[in-house]
PDB file of C-alpha atoms in Angstrom:
ATOM      1  CA  MET I   1      15.752  17.253   1.088  1.00  0.00           C
ATOM      2  CA  ALA I   2      16.468  13.641   0.390  1.00  0.00           C
ATOM      3  CA  ARG I   3      13.749  11.023  -0.152  1.00  0.00           C
ATOM      4  CA  SER I   4      13.928   7.608   1.510  1.00  0.00           C
ATOM      5  CA  TYR I   5      12.117   4.564  -0.117  1.00  0.00           C
ATOM      6  CA  TYR I   6      10.974   1.699   2.177  1.00  0.00           C
ATOM      7  CA  THR I   7       9.720  -1.504   0.148  1.00  0.00           C
ATOM      8  CA  ILE I   8       6.748  -3.055   2.056  1.00  0.00           C
ATOM      9  CA  PRO I   9       7.233  -6.826   2.083  1.00  0.00           C
ATOM     10  CA  LEU I  10       4.438  -8.605   0.390  1.00  0.00           C
ATOM     11  CA  ALA I  11       3.703 -11.936  -0.939  1.00  0.00           C
ATOM     12  CA  PRO I  12       1.234 -12.735  -3.774  1.00  0.00           C
ATOM     13  CA  GLU I  13      -1.496 -13.959  -1.388  1.00  0.00           C
ATOM     14  CA  PRO I  14      -4.100 -11.933   0.728  1.00  0.00           C
ATOM     15  CA  GLN I  15      -2.364 -10.981   4.074  1.00  0.00           C
ATOM     16  CA  SER I  16      -2.631  -8.717   7.038  1.00  0.00           C
ATOM     17  CA  PHE I  17       0.265  -7.403   9.186  1.00  0.00           C
ATOM     18  CA  GLY I  18       1.569  -4.698  11.484  1.00  0.00           C
ATOM     19  CA  ILE I  19       3.863  -1.994   9.956  1.00  0.00           C
ATOM     20  CA  THR I  20       5.231   1.300  11.169  1.00  0.00           C
ATOM     21  CA  LEU I  21       5.173   4.066   8.544  1.00  0.00           C
ATOM     22  CA  ALA I  22       6.613   7.479   9.215  1.00  0.00           C
ATOM     23  CA  GLY I  23       6.762   6.643  13.027  1.00  0.00           C
ATOM     24  CA  THR I  24       3.251   5.488  13.344  1.00  0.00           C
ATOM     25  CA  GLU I  25       2.037   1.944  13.765  1.00  0.00           C
ATOM     26  CA  TYR I  26      -0.541   0.660  11.397  1.00  0.00           C
ATOM     27  CA  ARG I  27      -2.129  -2.696  10.291  1.00  0.00           C
ATOM     28  CA  LEU I  28      -2.128  -3.238   6.475  1.00  0.00           C
ATOM     29  CA  ARG I  29      -4.468  -5.717   4.841  1.00  0.00           C
ATOM     30  CA  VAL I  30      -3.962  -6.629   1.229  1.00  0.00           C
ATOM     31  CA  ARG I  31      -6.842  -8.590  -0.538  1.00  0.00           C
ATOM     32  CA  TRP I  32      -7.363  -9.782  -4.027  1.00  0.00           C
ATOM     33  CA  PHE I  33     -10.795  -9.236  -5.749  1.00  0.00           C
ATOM     34  CA  GLU I  34     -11.441 -11.750  -8.857  1.00  0.00           C
ATOM     35  CA  ALA I  35     -13.882  -9.475 -10.780  1.00  0.00           C
ATOM     36  CA  GLU I  36     -13.715  -7.065 -13.639  1.00  0.00           C
ATOM     37  CA  GLU I  37     -11.850  -3.959 -12.345  1.00  0.00           C
ATOM     38  CA  GLY I  38     -10.952  -5.927  -9.505  1.00  0.00           C
ATOM     39  CA  GLY I  39      -7.323  -6.844  -8.632  1.00  0.00           C
ATOM     40  CA  TRP I  40      -5.186  -6.153  -5.220  1.00  0.00           C
ATOM     41  CA  HIS I  41      -6.765  -3.612  -2.808  1.00  0.00           C
ATOM     42  CA  LEU I  42      -5.140  -2.157   0.273  1.00  0.00           C
ATOM     43  CA  ASP I  43      -6.837  -1.165   3.644  1.00  0.00           C
ATOM     44  CA  ILE I  44      -4.815   0.726   6.156  1.00  0.00           C
ATOM     45  CA  LEU I  45      -6.110   0.071   9.621  1.00  0.00           C
ATOM     46  CA  SER I  46      -5.464   1.291  13.207  1.00  0.00           C
ATOM     47  CA  GLN I  47      -2.664  -0.590  14.828  1.00  0.00           C
ATOM     48  CA  ASP I  48      -5.217  -3.070  16.640  1.00  0.00           C
ATOM     49  CA  GLY I  49      -7.215  -3.313  13.210  1.00  0.00           C
ATOM     50  CA  ALA I  50     -10.396  -2.131  14.839  1.00  0.00           C
ATOM     51  CA  SER I  51     -10.714   0.997  12.802  1.00  0.00           C
ATOM     52  CA  ALA I  52     -10.278   1.631   9.105  1.00  0.00           C
ATOM     53  CA  ILE I  53      -8.162   4.710   8.177  1.00  0.00           C
ATOM     54  CA  LEU I  54      -8.430   3.810   4.424  1.00  0.00           C
ATOM     55  CA  ALA I  55     -10.318   0.989   2.773  1.00  0.00           C
ATOM     56  CA  GLY I  56     -10.287  -0.496  -0.640  1.00  0.00           C
ATOM     57  CA  VAL I  57      -7.501   1.467  -2.282  1.00  0.00           C
ATOM     58  CA  PRO I  58      -6.647  -0.361  -5.531  1.00  0.00           C
ATOM     59  CA  LEU I  59      -3.049  -0.959  -6.109  1.00  0.00           C
ATOM     60  CA  ALA I  60      -2.625   0.905  -9.311  1.00  0.00           C
ATOM     61  CA  THR I  61       0.794   1.790 -10.942  1.00  0.00           C
ATOM     62  CA  GLY I  62       1.846   5.260 -11.877  1.00  0.00           C
ATOM     63  CA  CYS I  63       0.429   7.257  -9.070  1.00  0.00           C
ATOM     64  CA  ASN I  64       0.858   8.087  -5.351  1.00  0.00           C
ATOM     65  CA  LEU I  65      -1.882   5.928  -3.827  1.00  0.00           C
ATOM     66  CA  LEU I  66      -2.000   8.288  -0.838  1.00  0.00           C
ATOM     67  CA  GLU I  67      -2.198  11.685  -2.801  1.00  0.00           C
ATOM     68  CA  GLN I  68      -5.878  12.194  -2.574  1.00  0.00           C
ATOM     69  CA  HIS I  69      -5.798  11.425   1.138  1.00  0.00           C
ATOM     70  CA  ALA I  70      -3.107  13.826   2.155  1.00  0.00           C
ATOM     71  CA  TYR I  71      -5.333  15.234   4.711  1.00  0.00           C
ATOM     72  CA  LEU I  72      -4.874  12.066   6.807  1.00  0.00           C
ATOM     73  CA  GLY I  73      -1.254  13.094   7.273  1.00  0.00           C
ATOM     74  CA  LEU I  74       0.277   9.599   6.963  1.00  0.00           C
ATOM     75  CA  GLY I  75       3.623  11.093   6.475  1.00  0.00           C
ATOM     76  CA  GLY I  76       4.551   9.771   2.958  1.00  0.00           C
ATOM     77  CA  GLU I  77       3.704   8.568  -0.415  1.00  0.00           C
ATOM     78  CA  LEU I  78       2.725   5.052  -1.370  1.00  0.00           C
ATOM     79  CA  TRP I  79       3.696   3.691  -4.853  1.00  0.00           C
ATOM     80  CA  VAL I  80       3.390   0.404  -6.584  1.00  0.00           C
ATOM     81  CA  ASP I  81       6.796   0.010  -8.099  1.00  0.00           C
ATOM     82  CA  SER I  82       6.234  -1.685 -11.566  1.00  0.00           C
ATOM     83  CA  SER I  83       5.706  -0.987 -15.103  1.00  0.00           C
ATOM     84  CA  LEU I  84       2.862  -3.517 -15.226  1.00  0.00           C
ATOM     85  CA  PRO I  85      -0.140  -3.729 -12.834  1.00  0.00           C
ATOM     86  CA  PRO I  86       0.141  -6.118  -9.945  1.00  0.00           C
ATOM     87  CA  THR I  87      -1.378  -9.491 -10.702  1.00  0.00           C
ATOM     88  CA  LEU I  88      -2.346 -12.466  -8.623  1.00  0.00           C
ATOM     89  CA  GLU I  89       1.140 -13.874  -9.195  1.00  0.00           C
ATOM     90  CA  ASN I  90       3.558 -10.872  -9.087  1.00  0.00           C
ATOM     91  CA  LEU I  91       2.606  -8.871  -5.893  1.00  0.00           C
ATOM     92  CA  GLY I  92       5.779  -8.405  -4.048  1.00  0.00           C
ATOM     93  CA  ASP I  93       7.859 -10.016  -6.647  1.00  0.00           C
ATOM     94  CA  GLY I  94       8.133  -7.597  -9.551  1.00  0.00           C
ATOM     95  CA  ALA I  95       5.216  -5.355  -8.440  1.00  0.00           C
ATOM     96  CA  ASP I  96       6.481  -3.947  -5.008  1.00  0.00           C
ATOM     97  CA  LEU I  97       4.650  -1.534  -2.651  1.00  0.00           C
ATOM     98  CA  VAL I  98       6.991   1.200  -1.793  1.00  0.00           C
ATOM     99  CA  PHE I  99       6.612   3.931   0.974  1.00  0.00           C
ATOM    100  CA  VAL I 100       8.363   7.170   0.246  1.00  0.00           C
ATOM    101  CA  VAL I 101       9.215   9.818   2.836  1.00  0.00           C
ATOM    102  CA  GLU I 102      10.936  13.173   2.736  1.00  0.00           C
ATOM    103  CA  GLU I 103      14.014  13.361   4.963  1.00  0.00           C
ATOM    104  CA  ALA I 104      15.316  16.674   6.329  1.00  0.00           C
TER     105      ALA I 104
END
Protein backbone atom coordinates (compact mmCIF):
# COMPACT_ATOMS: atom_id res chain seq x y z
CA MET A 1 0.00 0.00 0.00
CA ALA A 2 1.12 3.51 -0.76
CA ARG A 3 0.83 6.45 1.59
CA SER A 4 -0.36 9.87 0.43
CA TYR A 5 0.60 13.05 2.25
CA TYR A 6 -1.53 16.20 2.22
CA THR A 7 -0.22 19.39 3.77
CA ILE A 8 -3.00 21.35 5.44
CA PRO A 9 -2.50 25.03 4.62
CA LEU A 10 -1.99 27.03 7.81
CA ALA A 11 -0.75 30.48 8.71
CA PRO A 12 0.75 31.54 12.06
CA GLU A 13 -2.53 33.02 13.29
CA PRO A 14 -5.73 31.66 14.85
CA GLN A 15 -8.00 30.40 12.08
CA SER A 16 -11.02 28.33 11.18
CA PHE A 17 -11.74 26.81 7.76
CA GLY A 18 -13.52 23.99 5.98
CA ILE A 19 -11.53 21.04 4.64
CA THR A 20 -12.13 17.57 3.22
CA LEU A 21 -10.14 14.76 4.87
CA ALA A 22 -10.47 11.20 3.56
CA GLY A 23 -13.66 12.15 1.71
CA THR A 24 -15.44 13.77 4.67
CA GLU A 25 -15.94 17.50 5.13
CA TYR A 26 -14.89 19.04 8.43
CA ARG A 27 -14.17 22.45 9.90
CA LEU A 28 -10.73 22.85 11.49
CA ARG A 29 -10.05 25.49 14.11
CA VAL A 30 -6.50 26.28 15.21
CA ARG A 31 -5.93 28.45 18.28
CA TRP A 32 -2.89 29.75 20.15
CA PHE A 33 -2.82 29.63 23.94
CA GLU A 34 -0.24 31.90 25.58
CA ALA A 35 0.33 29.91 28.77
CA GLU A 36 2.76 27.44 30.27
CA GLU A 37 2.18 24.19 28.35
CA GLY A 38 0.06 26.25 25.93
CA GLY A 39 0.88 26.63 22.25
CA TRP A 40 -1.19 25.71 19.20
CA HIS A 41 -4.28 23.54 19.67
CA LEU A 42 -6.54 21.97 17.07
CA ASP A 43 -10.28 21.40 17.08
CA ILE A 44 -11.95 19.20 14.47
CA LEU A 45 -15.59 20.13 14.08
CA SER A 46 -18.55 19.02 12.01
CA GLN A 47 -18.80 20.68 8.60
CA ASP A 48 -21.13 23.41 9.90
CA GLY A 49 -18.96 23.93 13.00
CA ALA A 50 -21.85 23.13 15.35
CA SER A 51 -20.43 19.92 16.86
CA ALA A 52 -16.92 19.20 18.13
CA ILE A 53 -15.49 15.87 17.02
CA LEU A 54 -12.15 16.53 18.76
CA ALA A 55 -11.27 19.57 20.82
CA GLY A 56 -8.04 20.95 22.22
CA VAL A 57 -5.56 18.59 20.56
CA PRO A 58 -2.07 20.08 21.15
CA LEU A 59 -0.01 20.37 17.97
CA ALA A 60 2.95 18.29 19.14
CA THR A 61 5.72 16.88 16.98
CA GLY A 62 6.84 13.26 16.72
CA CYS A 63 3.47 11.56 17.03
CA ASN A 64 0.28 10.85 15.14
CA LEU A 65 -2.15 13.33 16.72
CA LEU A 66 -5.09 11.07 15.84
CA GLU A 67 -3.64 7.76 17.08
CA GLN A 68 -5.51 7.71 20.39
CA HIS A 69 -8.70 8.74 18.58
CA ALA A 70 -8.68 5.94 15.95
CA TYR A 71 -12.16 4.91 17.11
CA LEU A 72 -13.51 8.06 15.41
CA GLY A 73 -12.61 6.64 11.99
CA LEU A 74 -11.24 9.90 10.54
CA GLY A 75 -9.50 7.90 7.81
CA GLY A 76 -5.87 8.86 8.31
CA GLU A 77 -3.07 10.13 10.49
CA LEU A 78 -2.28 13.71 11.42
CA TRP A 79 1.32 14.80 12.01
CA VAL A 80 3.17 18.04 12.64
CA ASP A 81 6.04 17.90 10.13
CA SER A 82 8.84 19.68 11.97
CA SER A 83 11.80 18.84 14.15
CA LEU A 84 10.83 21.69 16.50
CA PRO A 85 7.47 22.39 18.14
CA PRO A 86 5.23 24.86 16.31
CA THR A 87 5.63 28.38 17.65
CA LEU A 88 3.53 31.49 17.30
CA GLU A 89 5.72 32.46 14.32
CA ASN A 90 6.38 29.20 12.41
CA LEU A 91 3.01 27.42 12.09
CA GLY A 92 2.52 26.65 8.40
CA ASP A 93 6.02 27.91 7.59
CA GLY A 94 8.46 25.35 8.92
CA ALA A 95 5.98 23.53 11.15
CA ASP A 96 3.41 22.03 8.79
CA LEU A 97 0.30 19.99 9.59
CA VAL A 98 0.15 16.89 7.38
CA PHE A 99 -2.74 14.44 6.87
CA VAL A 100 -1.56 10.96 5.83
CA VAL A 101 -3.79 8.30 4.26
CA GLU A 102 -3.17 4.75 3.10
CA GLU A 103 -4.00 4.27 -0.59
CA ALA A 104 -4.86 0.85 -2.00
